[in-house]
Coordinates of C-alpha atoms and ligand atoms in Angstrom, one line a residue:
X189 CA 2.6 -2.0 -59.1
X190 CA 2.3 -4.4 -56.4
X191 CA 4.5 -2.8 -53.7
X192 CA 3.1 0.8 -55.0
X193 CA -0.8 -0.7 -54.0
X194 CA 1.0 -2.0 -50.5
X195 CA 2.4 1.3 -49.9
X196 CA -0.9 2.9 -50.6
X197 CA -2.9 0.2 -48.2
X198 CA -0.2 0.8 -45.4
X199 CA -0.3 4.6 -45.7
X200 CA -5.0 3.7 -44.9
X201 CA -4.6 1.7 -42.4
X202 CA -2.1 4.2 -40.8
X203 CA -4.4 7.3 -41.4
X204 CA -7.1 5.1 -40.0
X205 CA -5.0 4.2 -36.8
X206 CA -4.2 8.5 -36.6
X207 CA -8.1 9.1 -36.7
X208 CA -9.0 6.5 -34.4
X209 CA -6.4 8.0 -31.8
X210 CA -7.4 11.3 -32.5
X211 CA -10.8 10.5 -31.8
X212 CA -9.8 8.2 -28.9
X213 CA -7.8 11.2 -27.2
X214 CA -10.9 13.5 -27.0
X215 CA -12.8 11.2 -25.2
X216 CA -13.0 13.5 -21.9
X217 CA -13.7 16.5 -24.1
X218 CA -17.1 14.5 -25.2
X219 CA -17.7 13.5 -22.5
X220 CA -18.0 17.3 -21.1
X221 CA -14.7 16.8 -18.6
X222 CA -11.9 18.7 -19.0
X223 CA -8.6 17.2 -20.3
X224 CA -4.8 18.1 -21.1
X225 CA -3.0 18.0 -24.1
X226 CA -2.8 14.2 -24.7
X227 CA 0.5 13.0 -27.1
X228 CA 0.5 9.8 -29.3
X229 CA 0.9 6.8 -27.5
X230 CA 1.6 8.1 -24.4
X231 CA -1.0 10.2 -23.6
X232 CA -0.5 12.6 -21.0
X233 CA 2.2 10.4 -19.3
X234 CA 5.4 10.4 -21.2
X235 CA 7.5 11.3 -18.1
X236 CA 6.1 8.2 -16.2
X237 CA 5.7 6.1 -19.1
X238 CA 9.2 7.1 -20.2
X239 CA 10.7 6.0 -16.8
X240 CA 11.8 9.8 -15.5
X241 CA 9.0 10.5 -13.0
X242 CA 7.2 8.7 -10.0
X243 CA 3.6 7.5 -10.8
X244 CA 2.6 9.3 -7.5
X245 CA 4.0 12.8 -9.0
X246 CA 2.5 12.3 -12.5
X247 CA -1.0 11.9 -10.9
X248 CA -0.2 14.5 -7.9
X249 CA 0.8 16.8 -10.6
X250 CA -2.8 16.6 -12.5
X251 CA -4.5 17.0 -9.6
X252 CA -2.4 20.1 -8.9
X253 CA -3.7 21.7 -12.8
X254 CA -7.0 20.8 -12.3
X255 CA -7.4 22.1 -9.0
X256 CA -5.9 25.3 -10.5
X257 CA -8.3 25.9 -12.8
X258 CA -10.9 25.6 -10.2
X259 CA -12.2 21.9 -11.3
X260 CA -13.7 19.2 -9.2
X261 CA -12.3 16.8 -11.6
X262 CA -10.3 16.0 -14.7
X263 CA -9.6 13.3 -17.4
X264 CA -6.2 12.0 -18.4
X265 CA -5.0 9.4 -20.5
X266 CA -2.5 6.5 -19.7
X267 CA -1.5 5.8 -23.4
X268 CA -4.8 5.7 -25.1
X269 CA -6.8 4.5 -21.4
X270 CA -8.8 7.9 -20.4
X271 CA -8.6 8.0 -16.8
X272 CA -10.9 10.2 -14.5
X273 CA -8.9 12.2 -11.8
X274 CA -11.4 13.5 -8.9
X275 CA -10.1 16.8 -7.2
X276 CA -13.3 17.6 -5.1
X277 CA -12.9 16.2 -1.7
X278 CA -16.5 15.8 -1.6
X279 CA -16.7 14.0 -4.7
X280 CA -13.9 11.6 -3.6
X281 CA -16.2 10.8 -0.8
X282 CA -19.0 9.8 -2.5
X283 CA -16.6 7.3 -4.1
X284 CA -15.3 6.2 -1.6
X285 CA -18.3 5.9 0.8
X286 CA -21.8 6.9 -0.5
X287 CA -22.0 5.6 -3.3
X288 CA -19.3 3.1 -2.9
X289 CA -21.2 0.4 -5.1
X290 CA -20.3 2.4 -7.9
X291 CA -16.3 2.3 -7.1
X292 CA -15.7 -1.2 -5.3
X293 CA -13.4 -2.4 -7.5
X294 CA -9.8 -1.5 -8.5
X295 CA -9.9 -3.1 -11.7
X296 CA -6.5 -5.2 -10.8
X297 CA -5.8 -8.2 -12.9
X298 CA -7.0 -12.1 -11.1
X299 CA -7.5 -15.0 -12.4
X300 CA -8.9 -18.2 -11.4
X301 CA -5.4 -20.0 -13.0
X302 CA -3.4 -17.4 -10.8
X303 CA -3.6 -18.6 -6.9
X304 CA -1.9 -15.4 -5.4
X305 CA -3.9 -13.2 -8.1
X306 CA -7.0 -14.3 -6.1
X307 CA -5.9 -12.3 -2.7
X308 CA -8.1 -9.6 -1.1
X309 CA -6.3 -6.5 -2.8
X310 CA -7.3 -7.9 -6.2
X311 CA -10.3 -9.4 -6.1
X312 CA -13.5 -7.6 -7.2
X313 CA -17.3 -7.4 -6.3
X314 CA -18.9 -10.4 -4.9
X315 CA -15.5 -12.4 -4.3
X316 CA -13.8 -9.4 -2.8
X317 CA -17.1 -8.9 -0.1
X318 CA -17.2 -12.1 1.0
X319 CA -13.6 -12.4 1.8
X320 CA -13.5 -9.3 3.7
X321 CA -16.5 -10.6 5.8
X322 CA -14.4 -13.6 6.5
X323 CA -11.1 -12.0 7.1
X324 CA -11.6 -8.5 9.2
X325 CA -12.6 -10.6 12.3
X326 CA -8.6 -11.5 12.2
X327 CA -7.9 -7.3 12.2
X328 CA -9.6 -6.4 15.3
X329 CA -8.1 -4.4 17.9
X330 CA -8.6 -7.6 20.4
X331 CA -6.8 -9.8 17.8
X332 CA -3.7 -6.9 17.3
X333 CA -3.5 -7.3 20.7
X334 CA -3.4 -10.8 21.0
X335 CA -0.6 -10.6 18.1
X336 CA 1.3 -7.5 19.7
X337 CA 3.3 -10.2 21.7
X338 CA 4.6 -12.0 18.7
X339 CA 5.0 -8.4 17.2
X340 CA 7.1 -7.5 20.3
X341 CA 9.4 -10.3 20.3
X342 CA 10.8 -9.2 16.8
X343 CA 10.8 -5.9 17.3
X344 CA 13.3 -6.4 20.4
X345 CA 15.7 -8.0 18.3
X346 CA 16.3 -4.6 17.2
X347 CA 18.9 -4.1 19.9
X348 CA 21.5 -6.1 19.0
X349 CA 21.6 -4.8 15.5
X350 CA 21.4 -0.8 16.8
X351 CA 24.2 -1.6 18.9
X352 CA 26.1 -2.6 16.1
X353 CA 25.0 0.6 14.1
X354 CA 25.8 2.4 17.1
X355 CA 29.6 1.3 17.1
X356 CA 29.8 1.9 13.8
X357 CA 28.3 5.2 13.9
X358 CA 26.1 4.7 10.9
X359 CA 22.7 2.9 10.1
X360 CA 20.6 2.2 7.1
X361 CA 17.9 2.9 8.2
X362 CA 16.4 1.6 5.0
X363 CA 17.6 -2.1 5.2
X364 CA 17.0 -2.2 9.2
X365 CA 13.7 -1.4 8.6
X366 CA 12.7 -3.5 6.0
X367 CA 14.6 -6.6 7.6
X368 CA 12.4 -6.2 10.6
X369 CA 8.9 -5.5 8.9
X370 CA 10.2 -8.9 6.9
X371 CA 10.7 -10.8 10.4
X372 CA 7.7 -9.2 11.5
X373 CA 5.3 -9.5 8.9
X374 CA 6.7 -13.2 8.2
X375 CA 6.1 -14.1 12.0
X376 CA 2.8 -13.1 12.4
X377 CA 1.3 -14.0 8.9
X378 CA 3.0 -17.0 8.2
X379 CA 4.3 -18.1 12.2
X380 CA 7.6 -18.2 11.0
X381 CA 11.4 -17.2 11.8
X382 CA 12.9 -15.5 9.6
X383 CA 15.5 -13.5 11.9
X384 CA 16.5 -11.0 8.6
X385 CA 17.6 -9.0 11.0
X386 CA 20.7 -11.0 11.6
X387 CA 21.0 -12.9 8.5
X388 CA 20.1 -10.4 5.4
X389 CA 20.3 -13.5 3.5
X390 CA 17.5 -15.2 5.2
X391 CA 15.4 -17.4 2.1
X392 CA 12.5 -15.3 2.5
X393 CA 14.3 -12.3 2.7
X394 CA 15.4 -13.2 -0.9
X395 CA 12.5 -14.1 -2.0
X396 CA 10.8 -11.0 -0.7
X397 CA 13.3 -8.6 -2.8
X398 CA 11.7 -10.7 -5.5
X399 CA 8.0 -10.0 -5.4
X400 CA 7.8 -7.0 -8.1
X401 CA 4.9 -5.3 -7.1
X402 CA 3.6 -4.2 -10.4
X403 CA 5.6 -1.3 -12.3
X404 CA 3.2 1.2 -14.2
X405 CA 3.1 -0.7 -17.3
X406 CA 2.3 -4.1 -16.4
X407 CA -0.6 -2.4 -14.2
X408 CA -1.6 -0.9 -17.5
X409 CA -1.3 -4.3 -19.2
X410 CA -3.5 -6.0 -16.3
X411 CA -6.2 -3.3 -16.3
X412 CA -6.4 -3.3 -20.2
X413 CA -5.9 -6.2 -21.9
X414 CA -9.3 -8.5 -21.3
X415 CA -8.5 -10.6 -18.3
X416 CA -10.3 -14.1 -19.9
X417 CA -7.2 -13.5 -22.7
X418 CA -4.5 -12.7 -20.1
X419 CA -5.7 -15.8 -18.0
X420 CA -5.8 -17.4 -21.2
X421 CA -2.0 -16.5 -21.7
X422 CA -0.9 -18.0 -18.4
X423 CA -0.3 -14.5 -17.4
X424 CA 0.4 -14.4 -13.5
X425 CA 0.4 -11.2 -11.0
X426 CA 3.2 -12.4 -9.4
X427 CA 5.3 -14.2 -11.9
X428 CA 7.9 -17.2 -9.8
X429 CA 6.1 -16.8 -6.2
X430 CA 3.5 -19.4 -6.3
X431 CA 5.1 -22.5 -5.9
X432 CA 7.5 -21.0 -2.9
X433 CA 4.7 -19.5 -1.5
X434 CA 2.0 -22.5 -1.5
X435 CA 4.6 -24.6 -0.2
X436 CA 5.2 -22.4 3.0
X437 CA 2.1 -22.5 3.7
X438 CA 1.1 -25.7 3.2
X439 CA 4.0 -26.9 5.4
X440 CA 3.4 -24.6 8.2
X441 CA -0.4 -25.8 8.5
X442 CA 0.3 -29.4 8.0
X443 CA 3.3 -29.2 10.7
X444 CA 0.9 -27.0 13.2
X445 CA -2.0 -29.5 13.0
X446 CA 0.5 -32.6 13.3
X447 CA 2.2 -31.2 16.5
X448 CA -1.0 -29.4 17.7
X449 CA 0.7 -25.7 17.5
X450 CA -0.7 -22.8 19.3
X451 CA 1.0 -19.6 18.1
X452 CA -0.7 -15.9 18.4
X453 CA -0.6 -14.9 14.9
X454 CA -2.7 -14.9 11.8
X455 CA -1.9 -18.1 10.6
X456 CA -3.5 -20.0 13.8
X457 CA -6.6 -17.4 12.9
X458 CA -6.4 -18.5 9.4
X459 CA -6.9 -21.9 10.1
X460 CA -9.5 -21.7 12.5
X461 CA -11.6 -19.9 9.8
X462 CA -10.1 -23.1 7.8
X463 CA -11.0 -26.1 10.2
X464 CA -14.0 -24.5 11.8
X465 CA -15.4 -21.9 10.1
X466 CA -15.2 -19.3 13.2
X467 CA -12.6 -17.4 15.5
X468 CA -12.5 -18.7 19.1
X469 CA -9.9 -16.9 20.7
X470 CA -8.1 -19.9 22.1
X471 CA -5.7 -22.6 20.7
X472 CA -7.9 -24.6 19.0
X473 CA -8.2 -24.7 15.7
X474 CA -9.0 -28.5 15.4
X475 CA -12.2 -29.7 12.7
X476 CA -15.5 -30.4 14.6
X477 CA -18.3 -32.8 12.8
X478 CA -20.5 -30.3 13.0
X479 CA -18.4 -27.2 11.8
X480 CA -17.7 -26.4 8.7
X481 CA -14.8 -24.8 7.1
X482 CA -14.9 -21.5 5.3
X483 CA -11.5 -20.9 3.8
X484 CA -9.7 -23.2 1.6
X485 CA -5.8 -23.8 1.4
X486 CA -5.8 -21.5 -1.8
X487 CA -7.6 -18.8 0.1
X488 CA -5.1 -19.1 2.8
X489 CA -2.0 -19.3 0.4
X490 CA -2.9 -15.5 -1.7
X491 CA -4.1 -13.7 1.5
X492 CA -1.1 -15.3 3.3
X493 CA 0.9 -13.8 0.3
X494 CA -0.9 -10.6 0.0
X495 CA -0.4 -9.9 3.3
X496 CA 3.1 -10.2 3.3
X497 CA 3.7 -8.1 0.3
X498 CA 1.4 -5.5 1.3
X499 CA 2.6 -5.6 4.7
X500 CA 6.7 -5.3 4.4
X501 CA 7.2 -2.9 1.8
X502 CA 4.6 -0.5 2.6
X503 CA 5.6 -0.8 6.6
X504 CA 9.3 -0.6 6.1
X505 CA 9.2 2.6 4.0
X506 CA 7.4 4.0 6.1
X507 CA 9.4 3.8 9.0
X508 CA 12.7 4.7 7.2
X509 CA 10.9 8.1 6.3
X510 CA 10.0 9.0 9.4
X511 CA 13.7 8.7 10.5
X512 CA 14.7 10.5 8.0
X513 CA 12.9 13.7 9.1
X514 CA 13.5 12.8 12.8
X515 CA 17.0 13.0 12.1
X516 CA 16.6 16.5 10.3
X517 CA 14.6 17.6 13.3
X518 CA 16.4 17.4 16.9
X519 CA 14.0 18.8 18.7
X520 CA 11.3 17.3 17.6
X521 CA 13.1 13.6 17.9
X522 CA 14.1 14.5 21.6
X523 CA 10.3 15.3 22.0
X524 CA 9.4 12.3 20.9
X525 CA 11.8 9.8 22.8
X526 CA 11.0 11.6 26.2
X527 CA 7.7 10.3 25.2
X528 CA 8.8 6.9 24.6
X529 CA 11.1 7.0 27.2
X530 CA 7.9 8.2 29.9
X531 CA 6.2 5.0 27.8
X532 CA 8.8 2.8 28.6
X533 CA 9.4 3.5 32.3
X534 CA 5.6 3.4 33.3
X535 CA 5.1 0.1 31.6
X536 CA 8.7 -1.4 33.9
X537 CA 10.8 -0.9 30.8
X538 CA 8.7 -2.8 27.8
X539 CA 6.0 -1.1 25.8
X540 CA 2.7 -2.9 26.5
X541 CA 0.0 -3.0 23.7
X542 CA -1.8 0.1 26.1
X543 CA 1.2 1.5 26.4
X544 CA 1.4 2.1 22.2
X545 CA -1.8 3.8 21.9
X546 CA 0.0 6.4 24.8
X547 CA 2.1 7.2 22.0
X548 CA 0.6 10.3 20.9
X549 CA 3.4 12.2 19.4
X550 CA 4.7 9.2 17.4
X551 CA 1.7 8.2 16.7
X552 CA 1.5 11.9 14.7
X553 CA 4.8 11.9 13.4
X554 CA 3.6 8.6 11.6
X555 CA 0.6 10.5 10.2
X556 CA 3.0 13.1 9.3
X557 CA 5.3 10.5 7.5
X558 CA 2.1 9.1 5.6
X559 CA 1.1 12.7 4.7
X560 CA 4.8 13.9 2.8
X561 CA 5.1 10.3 1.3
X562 CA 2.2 8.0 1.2
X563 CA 3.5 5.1 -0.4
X564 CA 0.7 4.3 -2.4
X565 CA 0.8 7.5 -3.9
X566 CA -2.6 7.3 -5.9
X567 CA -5.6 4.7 -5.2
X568 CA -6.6 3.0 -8.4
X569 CA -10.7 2.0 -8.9
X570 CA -12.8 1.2 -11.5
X571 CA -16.4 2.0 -12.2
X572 CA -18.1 -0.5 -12.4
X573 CA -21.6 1.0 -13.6
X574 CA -22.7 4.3 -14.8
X575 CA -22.2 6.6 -12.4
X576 CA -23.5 10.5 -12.9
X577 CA -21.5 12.8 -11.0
X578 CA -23.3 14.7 -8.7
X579 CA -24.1 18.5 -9.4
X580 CA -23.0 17.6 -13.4
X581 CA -24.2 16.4 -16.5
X582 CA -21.1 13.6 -16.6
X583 CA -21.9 10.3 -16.5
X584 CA -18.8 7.9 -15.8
X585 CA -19.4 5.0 -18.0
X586 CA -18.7 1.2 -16.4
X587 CA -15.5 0.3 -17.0
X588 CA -14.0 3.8 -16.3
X589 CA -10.3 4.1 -14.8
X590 CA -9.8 6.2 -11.5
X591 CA -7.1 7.3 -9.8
X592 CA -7.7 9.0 -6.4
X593 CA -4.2 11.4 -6.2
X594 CA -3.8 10.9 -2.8
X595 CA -0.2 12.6 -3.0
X596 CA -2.1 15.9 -4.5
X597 CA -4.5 16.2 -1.9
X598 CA -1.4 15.4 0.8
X599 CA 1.0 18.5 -0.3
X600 CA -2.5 21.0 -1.4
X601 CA -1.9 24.0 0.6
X602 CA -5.4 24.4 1.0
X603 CA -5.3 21.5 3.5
X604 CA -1.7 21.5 4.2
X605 CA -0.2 25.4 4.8
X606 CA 3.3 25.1 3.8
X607 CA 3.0 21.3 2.6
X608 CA 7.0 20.4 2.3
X609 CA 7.3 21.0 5.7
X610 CA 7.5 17.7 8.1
X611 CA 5.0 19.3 11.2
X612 CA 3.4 16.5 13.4
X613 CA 1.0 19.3 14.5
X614 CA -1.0 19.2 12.1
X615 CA -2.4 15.6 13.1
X616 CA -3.7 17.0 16.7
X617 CA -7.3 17.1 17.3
X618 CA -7.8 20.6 17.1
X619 CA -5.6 21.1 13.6
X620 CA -7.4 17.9 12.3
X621 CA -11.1 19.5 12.8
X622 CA -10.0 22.5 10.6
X623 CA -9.8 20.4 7.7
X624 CA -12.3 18.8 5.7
X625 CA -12.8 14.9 5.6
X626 CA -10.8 12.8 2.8
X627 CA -7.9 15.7 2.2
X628 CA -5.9 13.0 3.8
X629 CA -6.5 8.9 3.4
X630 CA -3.0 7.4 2.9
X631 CA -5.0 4.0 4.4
X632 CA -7.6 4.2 1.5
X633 CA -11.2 4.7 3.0
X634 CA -14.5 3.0 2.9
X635 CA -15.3 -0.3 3.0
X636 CA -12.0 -1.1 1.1
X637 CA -9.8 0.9 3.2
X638 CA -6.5 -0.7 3.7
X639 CA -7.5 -4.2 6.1
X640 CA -3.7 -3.6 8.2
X641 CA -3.9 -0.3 8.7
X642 CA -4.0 -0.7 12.4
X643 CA -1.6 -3.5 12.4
X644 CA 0.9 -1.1 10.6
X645 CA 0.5 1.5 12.5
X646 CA 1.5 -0.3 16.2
X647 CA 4.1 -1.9 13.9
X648 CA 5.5 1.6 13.5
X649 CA 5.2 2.7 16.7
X650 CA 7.1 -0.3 18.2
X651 CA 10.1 0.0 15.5
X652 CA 10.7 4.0 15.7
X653 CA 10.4 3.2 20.0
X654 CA 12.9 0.8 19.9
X655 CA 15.1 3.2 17.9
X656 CA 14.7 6.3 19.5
X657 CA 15.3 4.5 22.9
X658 CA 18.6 4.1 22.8
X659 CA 19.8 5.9 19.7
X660 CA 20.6 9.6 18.7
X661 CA 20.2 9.8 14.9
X662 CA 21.5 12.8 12.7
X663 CA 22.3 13.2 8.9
X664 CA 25.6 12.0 7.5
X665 CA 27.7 15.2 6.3
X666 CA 27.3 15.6 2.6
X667 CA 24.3 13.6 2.5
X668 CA 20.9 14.8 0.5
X669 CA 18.1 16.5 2.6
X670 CA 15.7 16.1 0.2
X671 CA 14.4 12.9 -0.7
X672 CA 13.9 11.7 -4.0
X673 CA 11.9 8.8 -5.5
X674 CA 12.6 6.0 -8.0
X675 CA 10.7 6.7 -11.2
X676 CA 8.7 4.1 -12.7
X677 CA 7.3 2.3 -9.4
X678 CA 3.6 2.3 -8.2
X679 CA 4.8 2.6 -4.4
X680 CA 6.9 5.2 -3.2
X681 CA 10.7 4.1 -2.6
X682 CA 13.2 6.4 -2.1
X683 CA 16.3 6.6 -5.0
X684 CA 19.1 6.0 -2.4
X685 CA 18.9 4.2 0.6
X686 CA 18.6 6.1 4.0
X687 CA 21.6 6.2 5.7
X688 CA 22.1 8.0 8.9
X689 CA 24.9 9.0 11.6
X690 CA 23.5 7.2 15.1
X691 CA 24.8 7.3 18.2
X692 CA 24.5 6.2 21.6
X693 CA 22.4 8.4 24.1
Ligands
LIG249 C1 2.2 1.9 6.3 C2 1.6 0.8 5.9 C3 0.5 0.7 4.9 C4 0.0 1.5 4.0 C5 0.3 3.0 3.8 C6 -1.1 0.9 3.3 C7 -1.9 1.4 2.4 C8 -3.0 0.8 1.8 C9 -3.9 1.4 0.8 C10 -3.8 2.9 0.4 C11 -4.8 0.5 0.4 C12 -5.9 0.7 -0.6 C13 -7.1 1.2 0.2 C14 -8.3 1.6 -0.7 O1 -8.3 1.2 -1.9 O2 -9.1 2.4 -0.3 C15 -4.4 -0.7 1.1 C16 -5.1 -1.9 1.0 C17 -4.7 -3.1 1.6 N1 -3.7 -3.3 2.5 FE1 -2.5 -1.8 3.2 N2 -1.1 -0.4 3.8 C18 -0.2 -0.6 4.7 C19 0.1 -1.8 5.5 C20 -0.6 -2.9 5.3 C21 -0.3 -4.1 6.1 C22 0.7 -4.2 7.3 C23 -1.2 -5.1 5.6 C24 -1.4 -6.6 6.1 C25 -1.0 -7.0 7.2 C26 -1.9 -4.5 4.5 C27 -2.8 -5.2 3.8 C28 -3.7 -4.6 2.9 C29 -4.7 -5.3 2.1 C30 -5.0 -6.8 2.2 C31 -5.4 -4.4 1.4 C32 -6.6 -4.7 0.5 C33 -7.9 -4.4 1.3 C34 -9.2 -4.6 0.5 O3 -9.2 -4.5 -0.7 O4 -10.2 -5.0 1.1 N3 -1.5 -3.2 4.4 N4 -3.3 -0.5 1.9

């Protein structure tokens, strides 16, 4: 009798949990947006959720149905989360920019327990404005220039390692690249030598391969689950960083203050907004009675951190993609090193921070590269109050989880004729005016548009220069044309590494 009355209170509380999900997975539909055909627990995302697609093609694919039934926008669910998907480039905008106060946030998980959590990418409202007050000073152009010569220096240790690849005949270009973003990125942010590119092993190197940057599920954990009880948990972004991260910094500042260091990078930046509270543009970062201090060591540590991660990965892929269609494009790669080469010969044979921005063509063939594979494929935000769309009777409640789908807006064919194929062309100024605004952002845009776009972009220009330079770079025989991506991640990385034929020109 007993077990017959549990059986009976199980089979409730299951039909309760079926009703609640039914009525959870028409949440768009009463809300007056229009929605696919949501499945239990997964929602509209098995084939992400279930590991077999990209998160960048499950959202570039719902922007491609809803913009093929003629709709400026959509709703989704990620399990049982609804998720709004704009299509409208116009509506994107007024997220983005109008009425930005509406969107600041991306709803990423940080706690006050979590010190790398607490880093620019992640930190919402309030926190997140002030910070970025404090910290774009260090992004100008006159402070990328100021940098370009610790920049350089890494860079040119290409050479040795594409003569290497050059006797060999082969390169991967994915590794090279991502050791020198590594040496680069670890130079200028944290003013140290890493040298990846001759010792793979290198500690940071390691420790880099490391940082997960979060996988689709955990993102849906951290925008979820209440962030009070993940805190609560001891939950951390960046589980077994903080403790090798902290103490890098902590030992780089102490040793630059004790031996009175002047380096050009962020770090000596960094302090100066620690010690005095304002950038000077000299060497001196030393504390004044009078000044005060507006970063603390923390502060320094997560955007240290954040701007590492953010700043290899992203860079690195980049660059490998772009070689990978200059090496299915002859032409167009002779095109662009005559224009390096023309670079390199008016500026006596080294590429002067003027010199990059006379890097027109690679300068488009990196736009290009961040049109067929932005590697953040979609642009998460949350709404953070009501928010009625404009020229409709939906109102996007606080709390609401967007994703922009950059990817779908990248390959539309509206924007893009012919979207699969690799054409530089379509970044000159004439093509570019044909098209409307925000049907391309791979940077993000607004006021939270990504803080090193600039410095990634001279980045990428120095690294495919010093390639192209010296190399000629072709596809291995029997090698795949097409790239593909590794399902499951929330940037985009290729499923194989890139690996090309190079030789010497
Ligand atoms: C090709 C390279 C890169 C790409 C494609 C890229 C892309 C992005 C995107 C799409 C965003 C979000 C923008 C938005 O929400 O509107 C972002 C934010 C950010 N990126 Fe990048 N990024 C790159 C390189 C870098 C580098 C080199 C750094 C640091 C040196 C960096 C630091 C950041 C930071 C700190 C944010 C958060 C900005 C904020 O919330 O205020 N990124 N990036």
């Amino acid at each position: 009798m007993d077990f017959l009355l549990l059986l009976v209170l199980l089979g409730v509380v299951f039909l309760l949990l079926l009703l609640l999900a039914k009525r959870n997975y028409s949440y768009w539909e009463r809300n007056g947006v229009t929605q696919l055909n949501p499945e239990l627990f997964y929602g509209d995302l098995r084939d992400m959720l279930s590991g077999h697609v990209p998160m960048g093609s499950a959202f570039a694919n719902f922007y491609n149905i809803f913009k093929q039934k003629n709709l400026p926008f959509g709703g989704v669910y990620w399990a049982f989360t609804p998720m709004f998907i704009p299509v409208d480039v116009q509506l994107i905008k007024a997220m983005l920019v109008k009425d930005f106060a509406y969107f600041q946030d991306r709803g990423s998980y940080h706690h006050e327990n979590d010190i790398l959590s607490q880093n620019l990418f992640r930190l919402p409202g309030e926190q997140w404005r002030n910070l970025r007050q404090k910290l774009s000073p260090t992004f100008t152009s006159s402070r990328m220039r100021m940098m370009f010569e610790t920049m350089q220096e890494k860079i040119q240790q290409l050479d040795p390692i594409l003569d290497r690849c050059i006797q060999k005949g082969e390169i991967n270009v994915t590794d090279v690249s991502a050791c020198l973003t590594t040496d680069v990125i670890a130079s200028c942010a944290f003013g140290i030598e890493c040298n990846s590119l001759q010792d793979p092993d290198c500690q940071l190197r390691q420790q880099a391969k490391r940082i997960s940057i979060p996988m689709p599920l955990k993102q849906w954990v951290e925008n979820t689950v209440p962030r009070k009880l993940l805190g609560y948990t001891g939950f951390k972004a960046f589980p077994g960083q903080e403790a090798f991260f902290r103490k890098l910094v902590l030992d780089t500042m102490a040793y630059r203050e004790k031996n009175v260091i002047y380096r050009k990078d962020f770090m000596h930046l960094l302090l100066q907004l620690r010690n005095k509270g304002e950038l000077t543009d000299d060497g001196n970062f030393s504390k004044n009675q009078s000044q005060k201090g507006i970063l603390t060591d923390d502060e320094i540590i997560a955007q240290c951190f954040i701007f590492f991660t953010a700043g290899f990965d992203t860079s690195s892929s980049t660059m490998a993609f772009a070689m990978h269609e200059l090496a299915l494009q002859p032409d167009l790669q002779d095109r662009v090193r005559d224009e390096v080469l023309q670079v390199f010969n008016k500026y006596d044979g080294n590429i002067t921070y003027l010199g990059t921005q006379e890097l027109v063509l690679t300068g488009r063939v990196i736009a290009e590269t961040l049109r067929k594979y932005p590697v953040l494929a979609n642009i998460p935000r949350i709404c953070t109050k009501d928010y009625k769309i404009p020229n409709s009777n939906v109102v996007l409640k606080k709390g609401t989880q967007i994703q922009l789908p950059v990817w779908g807006l990248h390959m539309d064919p509206e924007y893009f004729p012919d979207p699969h194929k690799f054409d530089p062309d379509r970044f000159s100024e004439e093509a570019k005016a044909t098209r409307p605004e925000f049907a391309y952002f791979p940077f993000g845009e607004g006021p939270r548009i990504c803080i090193g776009a600039r410095f990634a972009q001279i980045e990428a220009k120095l690294g495919l220069a010093a390639l192209l330079r010296k190399g000629k770079f072709s596809v291995l025989p029997g090698k795949n044309t097409t790239l593909k991506f590794k399902p499951s991640m929330v940037l985009l990385h290729a499923t194989e590494e890139i690996r090309l034929k190079v030789e010497k020109r």
